[in-house]
């Protein structure tokens, strides 16, 4: 008595005789002995698998990974491992922990493409071990732990506050620099103006003295004699009209008739 077993496309059947693997059957209609034999169907199609909660040993980073695999050796897949898929998962977890453990947190968060490539190379071809080939592996998420996230947020806030404080200090320093320069420029301008005014006054005084000297140099002795007579006249009119001088000086002034007359008048008044 024979049984019929239909193996679908992209599947393979493993025939067990009395619990022992005997042969492999391909897609299509296959005969087997129902009492003594059993056909175990293995899917050869690509299968997606999501791995949740893969973390570093110190639990700083949680990683979610998806991968696609397909069975390449049904016999190894079914009989040489109690659970080939779980064994593959553990292998992926171990390699991923090892890769992430070698880089710092910031590099890990920004290097998912490199981690994907390193992980694919580390996994390699698992056909000889588990009868499985990993076709594609991708890290969907790298998420720091809550404590690390909080620390990163504090660091970001601190960096922003530091940047703002530096900008404020630079602005205040620039303002002080501009204000100080303005005051210095005003002081210099004032000093230059005062110096120019002093020079102008000195030049005017020098000019005045020069003109006076030039004028005095151009007059004759009669001018000075006239000035002296006028001075004596003014002195004679004042309450204090006594002038003490030597006989020679009086004789000099007596040479001038007007002076002699003034002197005689002053003598008569006494």
mmCIF file of C-alpha atoms in Angstrom:
data_model
loop_
_atom_site.group_PDB
_atom_site.id
_atom_site.type_symbol
_atom_site.label_atom_id
_atom_site.label_comp_id
_atom_site.label_asym_id
_atom_site.label_seq_id
_atom_site.Cartn_x
_atom_site.Cartn_y
_atom_site.Cartn_z
ATOM 1 C CA UNK A 1 0.000 0.000 0.000
ATOM 2 C CA UNK A 2 1.482 3.336 -1.051
ATOM 3 C CA UNK A 3 0.692 6.829 0.011
ATOM 4 C CA UNK A 4 0.852 9.931 -2.090
ATOM 5 C CA UNK A 5 2.556 13.144 -0.955
ATOM 6 C CA UNK A 6 2.502 16.338 -2.968
ATOM 7 C CA UNK A 7 5.533 18.532 -2.449
ATOM 8 C CA UNK A 8 4.860 22.100 -3.535
ATOM 9 C CA UNK A 9 7.106 24.266 -5.623
ATOM 10 C CA UNK A 10 10.148 25.676 -3.781
ATOM 11 C CA UNK A 11 9.830 23.018 -1.100
ATOM 12 C CA UNK A 12 11.596 19.743 -0.538
ATOM 13 C CA UNK A 13 10.427 16.558 1.137
ATOM 14 C CA UNK A 14 12.575 14.514 3.517
ATOM 15 C CA UNK A 15 11.485 10.914 3.676
ATOM 16 C CA UNK A 16 12.018 9.208 7.043
ATOM 17 C CA UNK A 17 11.836 5.426 7.209
ATOM 18 C CA UNK A 18 11.189 4.173 10.705
ATOM 19 C CA UNK A 19 12.353 7.528 12.042
ATOM 20 C CA UNK A 20 15.580 7.602 10.038
ATOM 21 C CA UNK A 21 16.291 9.844 7.100
ATOM 22 C CA UNK A 22 16.330 7.799 3.895
ATOM 23 C CA UNK A 23 15.941 10.101 0.923
ATOM 24 C CA UNK A 24 14.935 13.487 -0.375
ATOM 25 C CA UNK A 25 12.052 14.103 -2.758
ATOM 26 C CA UNK A 26 11.511 17.153 -4.924
ATOM 27 C CA UNK A 27 8.443 19.138 -5.802
ATOM 28 C CA UNK A 28 5.644 17.135 -7.365
ATOM 29 C CA UNK A 29 3.800 13.887 -6.620
ATOM 30 C CA UNK A 30 5.769 11.414 -4.536
ATOM 31 C CA UNK A 31 5.025 7.901 -3.232
ATOM 32 C CA UNK A 32 5.813 6.667 0.258
ATOM 33 C CA UNK A 33 4.754 3.854 2.604
ATOM 34 C CA UNK A 34 2.399 5.425 5.181
ATOM 35 C CA UNK A 35 3.039 3.058 8.074
ATOM 36 C CA UNK A 36 6.801 2.887 7.800
ATOM 37 C CA UNK A 37 7.610 6.224 6.261
ATOM 38 C CA UNK A 38 6.969 9.885 6.926
ATOM 39 C CA UNK A 39 7.578 12.855 4.659
ATOM 40 C CA UNK A 40 8.847 16.040 6.344
ATOM 41 C CA UNK A 41 8.324 19.138 4.213
ATOM 42 C CA UNK A 42 10.991 21.863 4.304
ATOM 43 C CA UNK A 43 10.368 25.345 2.852
ATOM 44 C CA UNK A 44 13.210 26.535 0.623
ATOM 45 C CA UNK A 45 11.789 30.020 0.034
ATOM 46 C CA UNK A 46 13.377 33.129 1.484
ATOM 47 C CA UNK A 47 12.033 33.847 4.961
ATOM 48 C CA UNK A 48 12.134 37.211 6.729
ATOM 49 C CA UNK A 49 13.024 37.236 10.395
ATOM 50 C CA UNK A 50 12.978 40.070 12.901
ATOM 51 C CA UNK A 51 15.323 39.945 15.869
ATOM 52 C CA UNK A 52 14.194 42.142 18.728
ATOM 53 C CA UNK A 53 16.141 43.490 21.664
ATOM 54 C CA UNK A 54 19.711 42.640 20.733
ATOM 55 C CA UNK A 55 21.814 44.679 23.148
ATOM 56 C CA UNK A 56 25.417 45.248 24.112
ATOM 57 C CA UNK A 57 26.521 43.446 27.234
ATOM 58 C CA UNK A 58 26.434 46.685 29.248
ATOM 59 C CA UNK A 59 22.882 47.375 27.932
ATOM 60 C CA UNK A 60 23.790 50.801 26.548
ATOM 61 C CA UNK A 61 22.298 50.143 23.104
ATOM 62 C CA UNK A 62 19.269 48.178 21.966
ATOM 63 C CA UNK A 63 19.340 46.984 18.374
ATOM 64 C CA UNK A 64 16.516 45.725 16.180
ATOM 65 C CA UNK A 65 17.633 43.639 13.217
ATOM 66 C CA UNK A 66 15.784 42.088 10.303
ATOM 67 C CA UNK A 67 17.295 39.454 8.056
ATOM 68 C CA UNK A 68 16.253 37.244 5.154
ATOM 69 C CA UNK A 69 17.404 33.636 4.933
ATOM 70 C CA UNK A 70 16.584 30.502 3.023
ATOM 71 C CA UNK A 71 17.330 26.818 3.516
ATOM 72 C CA UNK A 72 20.144 25.545 1.306
ATOM 73 C CA UNK A 73 20.568 22.058 2.777
ATOM 74 C CA UNK A 74 17.311 20.570 4.065
ATOM 75 C CA UNK A 75 19.045 17.580 5.677
ATOM 76 C CA UNK A 76 21.431 19.682 7.757
ATOM 77 C CA UNK A 77 18.610 22.083 8.530
ATOM 78 C CA UNK A 78 16.311 19.400 9.925
ATOM 79 C CA UNK A 79 18.585 16.750 11.367
ATOM 80 C CA UNK A 80 21.966 18.197 12.344
ATOM 81 C CA UNK A 81 20.598 20.927 14.616
ATOM 82 C CA UNK A 82 17.737 20.799 17.049
ATOM 83 C CA UNK A 83 16.694 24.286 15.979
ATOM 84 C CA UNK A 84 18.741 25.694 13.114
ATOM 85 C CA UNK A 85 16.866 29.028 13.066
ATOM 86 C CA UNK A 86 17.424 29.654 16.767
ATOM 87 C CA UNK A 87 21.074 28.662 16.411
ATOM 88 C CA UNK A 88 21.414 31.153 13.557
ATOM 89 C CA UNK A 89 19.771 33.864 15.692
ATOM 90 C CA UNK A 90 22.209 33.286 18.533
ATOM 91 C CA UNK A 91 25.113 33.451 16.086
ATOM 92 C CA UNK A 92 23.840 36.770 14.709
ATOM 93 C CA UNK A 93 23.368 38.142 18.228
ATOM 94 C CA UNK A 94 26.906 37.202 19.206
ATOM 95 C CA UNK A 95 28.497 38.758 16.133
ATOM 96 C CA UNK A 96 26.430 41.921 16.498
ATOM 97 C CA UNK A 97 27.399 42.351 20.155
ATOM 98 C CA UNK A 98 31.033 41.866 19.206
ATOM 99 C CA UNK A 99 30.861 44.475 16.394
ATOM 100 C CA UNK A 100 29.024 47.115 18.428
ATOM 101 C CA UNK A 101 31.212 46.462 21.462
ATOM 102 C CA UNK A 102 34.298 47.555 19.502
ATOM 103 C CA UNK A 103 33.014 51.053 18.675
ATOM 104 C CA UNK A 104 31.830 53.938 20.814
ATOM 105 C CA UNK A 105 28.211 54.997 21.132
ATOM 106 C CA UNK A 106 28.287 57.975 18.766
ATOM 107 C CA UNK A 107 30.023 55.941 16.071
ATOM 108 C CA UNK A 108 27.514 53.123 16.478
ATOM 109 C CA UNK A 109 24.532 55.447 16.132
ATOM 110 C CA UNK A 110 25.905 56.926 12.925
ATOM 111 C CA UNK A 111 27.398 53.831 11.289
ATOM 112 C CA UNK A 112 24.516 51.425 10.671
ATOM 113 C CA UNK A 113 25.611 50.803 7.066
ATOM 114 C CA UNK A 114 29.091 49.787 8.171
ATOM 115 C CA UNK A 115 27.664 47.604 10.937
ATOM 116 C CA UNK A 116 25.377 45.899 8.392
ATOM 117 C CA UNK A 117 28.334 45.132 6.135
ATOM 118 C CA UNK A 118 30.512 43.910 9.011
ATOM 119 C CA UNK A 119 27.705 41.718 10.306
ATOM 120 C CA UNK A 120 27.062 40.185 6.878
ATOM 121 C CA UNK A 121 30.754 39.371 6.516
ATOM 122 C CA UNK A 122 30.896 37.898 10.015
ATOM 123 C CA UNK A 123 27.895 35.645 9.451
ATOM 124 C CA UNK A 124 29.096 34.401 6.075
ATOM 125 C CA UNK A 125 27.631 31.223 4.575
ATOM 126 C CA UNK A 126 25.954 29.070 7.225
ATOM 127 C CA UNK A 127 25.138 26.241 4.816
ATOM 128 C CA UNK A 128 27.751 23.840 6.147
ATOM 129 C CA UNK A 129 26.699 24.431 9.747
ATOM 130 C CA UNK A 130 22.947 24.976 9.764
ATOM 131 C CA UNK A 131 21.945 24.386 6.148
ATOM 132 C CA UNK A 132 20.955 28.060 5.946
ATOM 133 C CA UNK A 133 22.121 31.008 3.889
ATOM 134 C CA UNK A 134 21.531 34.552 5.135
ATOM 135 C CA UNK A 135 20.674 36.602 2.056
ATOM 136 C CA UNK A 136 20.333 40.004 3.648
ATOM 137 C CA UNK A 137 20.776 41.534 7.086
ATOM 138 C CA UNK A 138 19.742 45.032 8.085
ATOM 139 C CA UNK A 139 19.819 47.011 11.339
ATOM 140 C CA UNK A 140 16.474 48.774 11.609
ATOM 141 C CA UNK A 141 17.129 50.652 14.817
ATOM 142 C CA UNK A 142 19.935 51.495 17.186
ATOM 143 C CA UNK A 143 18.418 52.906 20.335
ATOM 144 C CA UNK A 144 20.400 53.988 23.406
ATOM 145 C CA UNK A 145 19.090 53.094 26.819
ATOM 146 C CA UNK A 146 16.945 55.585 28.738
ATOM 147 C CA UNK A 147 19.847 56.655 30.943
ATOM 148 C CA UNK A 148 22.144 57.153 27.958
ATOM 149 C CA UNK A 149 19.425 59.081 26.096
ATOM 150 C CA UNK A 150 18.978 61.355 29.098
ATOM 151 C CA UNK A 151 22.726 61.891 29.356
ATOM 152 C CA UNK A 152 22.934 62.696 25.640
ATOM 153 C CA UNK A 153 20.089 65.201 25.935
ATOM 154 C CA UNK A 154 21.822 66.842 28.911
ATOM 155 C CA UNK A 155 25.059 66.990 26.931
ATOM 156 C CA UNK A 156 23.271 68.564 23.964
ATOM 157 C CA UNK A 157 21.633 71.146 26.237
ATOM 158 C CA UNK A 158 24.966 71.843 27.922
ATOM 159 C CA UNK A 159 26.674 72.286 24.545
ATOM 160 C CA UNK A 160 23.935 74.669 23.406
ATOM 161 C CA UNK A 161 24.144 76.675 26.634
ATOM 162 C CA UNK A 162 27.937 76.766 26.352
ATOM 163 C CA UNK A 163 27.720 77.971 22.757
ATOM 164 C CA UNK A 164 25.176 80.631 23.741
ATOM 165 C CA UNK A 165 27.339 81.758 26.680
ATOM 166 C CA UNK A 166 30.415 81.999 24.452
ATOM 167 C CA UNK A 167 28.470 83.963 21.848
ATOM 168 C CA UNK A 168 27.133 86.313 24.532
ATOM 169 C CA UNK A 169 30.600 86.809 26.034
ATOM 170 C CA UNK A 170 32.082 87.471 22.600
ATOM 171 C CA UNK A 171 29.317 89.982 21.899
ATOM 172 C CA UNK A 172 29.854 91.776 25.188
ATOM 173 C CA UNK A 173 33.627 91.808 24.654
ATOM 174 C CA UNK A 174 33.148 93.209 21.157
ATOM 175 C CA UNK A 175 30.774 95.859 22.490
ATOM 176 C CA UNK A 176 33.288 96.876 25.168
ATOM 177 C CA UNK A 177 36.046 96.952 22.566
ATOM 178 C CA UNK A 178 34.000 99.224 20.278
ATOM 179 C CA UNK A 179 32.984 101.489 23.168
ATOM 180 C CA UNK A 180 36.560 101.741 24.421
ATOM 181 C CA UNK A 181 37.843 102.517 20.930
ATOM 182 C CA UNK A 182 35.204 105.216 20.541
ATOM 183 C CA UNK A 183 36.203 106.812 23.850
ATOM 184 C CA UNK A 184 39.876 106.637 22.932
ATOM 185 C CA UNK A 185 39.210 108.122 19.517
ATOM 186 C CA UNK A 186 37.208 110.947 21.139
ATOM 187 C CA UNK A 187 40.013 111.601 23.634
ATOM 188 C CA UNK A 188 42.603 111.664 20.865
ATOM 189 C CA UNK A 189 40.426 113.985 18.777
ATOM 190 C CA UNK A 190 39.898 116.322 21.731
ATOM 191 C CA UNK A 191 43.620 116.353 22.510
ATOM 192 C CA UNK A 192 44.443 117.076 18.878
ATOM 193 C CA UNK A 193 41.899 119.919 18.811
ATOM 194 C CA UNK A 194 43.267 121.432 22.033
ATOM 195 C CA UNK A 195 46.819 121.132 20.733
ATOM 196 C CA UNK A 196 45.823 122.803 17.476
ATOM 197 C CA UNK A 197 44.089 125.632 19.419
ATOM 198 C CA UNK A 198 47.152 126.101 21.641
ATOM 199 C CA UNK A 199 49.399 126.256 18.597
ATOM 200 C CA UNK A 200 47.037 128.739 16.956
ATOM 201 C CA UNK A 201 46.999 130.968 20.059
ATOM 202 C CA UNK A 202 50.771 130.786 20.333
ATOM 203 C CA UNK A 203 51.141 131.651 16.663
ATOM 204 C CA UNK A 204 48.776 134.599 17.103
ATOM 205 C CA UNK A 205 50.689 135.847 20.162
ATOM 206 C CA UNK A 206 53.995 135.458 18.355
ATOM 207 C CA UNK A 207 52.585 137.336 15.416
ATOM 208 C CA UNK A 208 51.335 140.090 17.716
ATOM 209 C CA UNK A 209 54.739 140.423 19.400
ATOM 210 C CA UNK A 210 56.517 140.413 16.050
ATOM 211 C CA UNK A 211 54.249 143.140 14.687
ATOM 212 C CA UNK A 212 54.760 145.206 17.848
ATOM 213 C CA UNK A 213 58.515 144.785 17.631
ATOM 214 C CA UNK A 214 58.455 145.704 13.968
ATOM 215 C CA UNK A 215 56.388 148.797 14.735
ATOM 216 C CA UNK A 216 58.640 149.843 17.598
ATOM 217 C CA UNK A 217 61.694 149.334 15.450
ATOM 218 C CA UNK A 218 60.266 151.699 12.818
ATOM 219 C CA UNK A 219 59.616 154.708 15.115
ATOM 220 C CA UNK A 220 62.194 157.317 16.233
ATOM 221 C CA UNK A 221 63.079 158.650 19.670
ATOM 222 C CA UNK A 222 60.534 161.457 19.411
ATOM 223 C CA UNK A 223 57.741 158.892 19.729
ATOM 224 C CA UNK A 224 59.159 157.473 22.954
ATOM 225 C CA UNK A 225 59.770 161.040 24.274
ATOM 226 C CA UNK A 226 56.152 161.934 23.532
ATOM 227 C CA UNK A 227 54.985 158.784 25.321
ATOM 228 C CA UNK A 228 57.108 159.642 28.335
ATOM 229 C CA UNK A 229 55.794 163.246 28.453
ATOM 230 C CA UNK A 230 52.244 161.912 28.312
ATOM 231 C CA UNK A 231 53.036 159.533 31.122
ATOM 232 C CA UNK A 232 54.417 162.357 33.247
ATOM 233 C CA UNK A 233 51.357 164.487 32.481
ATOM 234 C CA UNK A 234 49.060 161.693 33.634
ATOM 235 C CA UNK A 235 51.181 161.267 36.717
ATOM 236 C CA UNK A 236 51.021 165.020 37.484
ATOM 237 C CA UNK A 237 47.229 164.871 37.462
ATOM 238 C CA UNK A 238 47.114 161.979 39.880
ATOM 239 C CA UNK A 239 47.135 162.400 43.680
ATOM 240 C CA UNK A 240 50.473 160.700 43.782
ATOM 241 C CA UNK A 241 52.601 162.924 41.599
ATOM 242 C CA UNK A 242 56.066 162.425 43.029
ATOM 243 C CA UNK A 243 58.670 160.740 40.843
ATOM 244 C CA UNK A 244 62.146 160.017 42.140
ATOM 245 C CA UNK A 245 64.900 159.984 39.554
ATOM 246 C CA UNK A 246 68.573 160.943 39.328
ATOM 247 C CA UNK A 247 69.869 164.366 38.407
ATOM 248 C CA UNK A 248 71.219 163.059 35.133
ATOM 249 C CA UNK A 249 67.829 161.662 34.130
ATOM 250 C CA UNK A 250 66.168 165.013 34.975
ATOM 251 C CA UNK A 251 68.772 166.790 32.919
ATOM 252 C CA UNK A 252 68.009 164.492 29.986
ATOM 253 C CA UNK A 253 64.343 165.345 30.057
ATOM 254 C CA UNK A 254 65.089 169.095 30.551
ATOM 255 C CA UNK A 255 66.551 169.132 27.073
ATOM 256 C CA UNK A 256 63.049 168.935 25.731
ATOM 257 C CA UNK A 257 61.214 172.229 26.111
ATOM 258 C CA UNK A 258 57.901 170.670 26.889
ATOM 259 C CA UNK A 259 59.452 168.432 29.445
ATOM 260 C CA UNK A 260 61.273 171.361 31.043
ATOM 261 C CA UNK A 261 58.054 173.318 31.265
ATOM 262 C CA UNK A 262 56.297 170.401 32.943
ATOM 263 C CA UNK A 263 59.128 170.014 35.364
ATOM 264 C CA UNK A 264 59.150 173.765 36.216
ATOM 265 C CA UNK A 265 55.412 173.710 36.760
ATOM 266 C CA UNK A 266 55.763 170.722 39.079
ATOM 267 C CA UNK A 267 58.530 172.658 40.993
ATOM 268 C CA UNK A 268 56.377 175.785 41.358
ATOM 269 C CA UNK A 269 53.453 173.726 42.643
ATOM 270 C CA UNK A 270 55.600 172.487 45.436
#
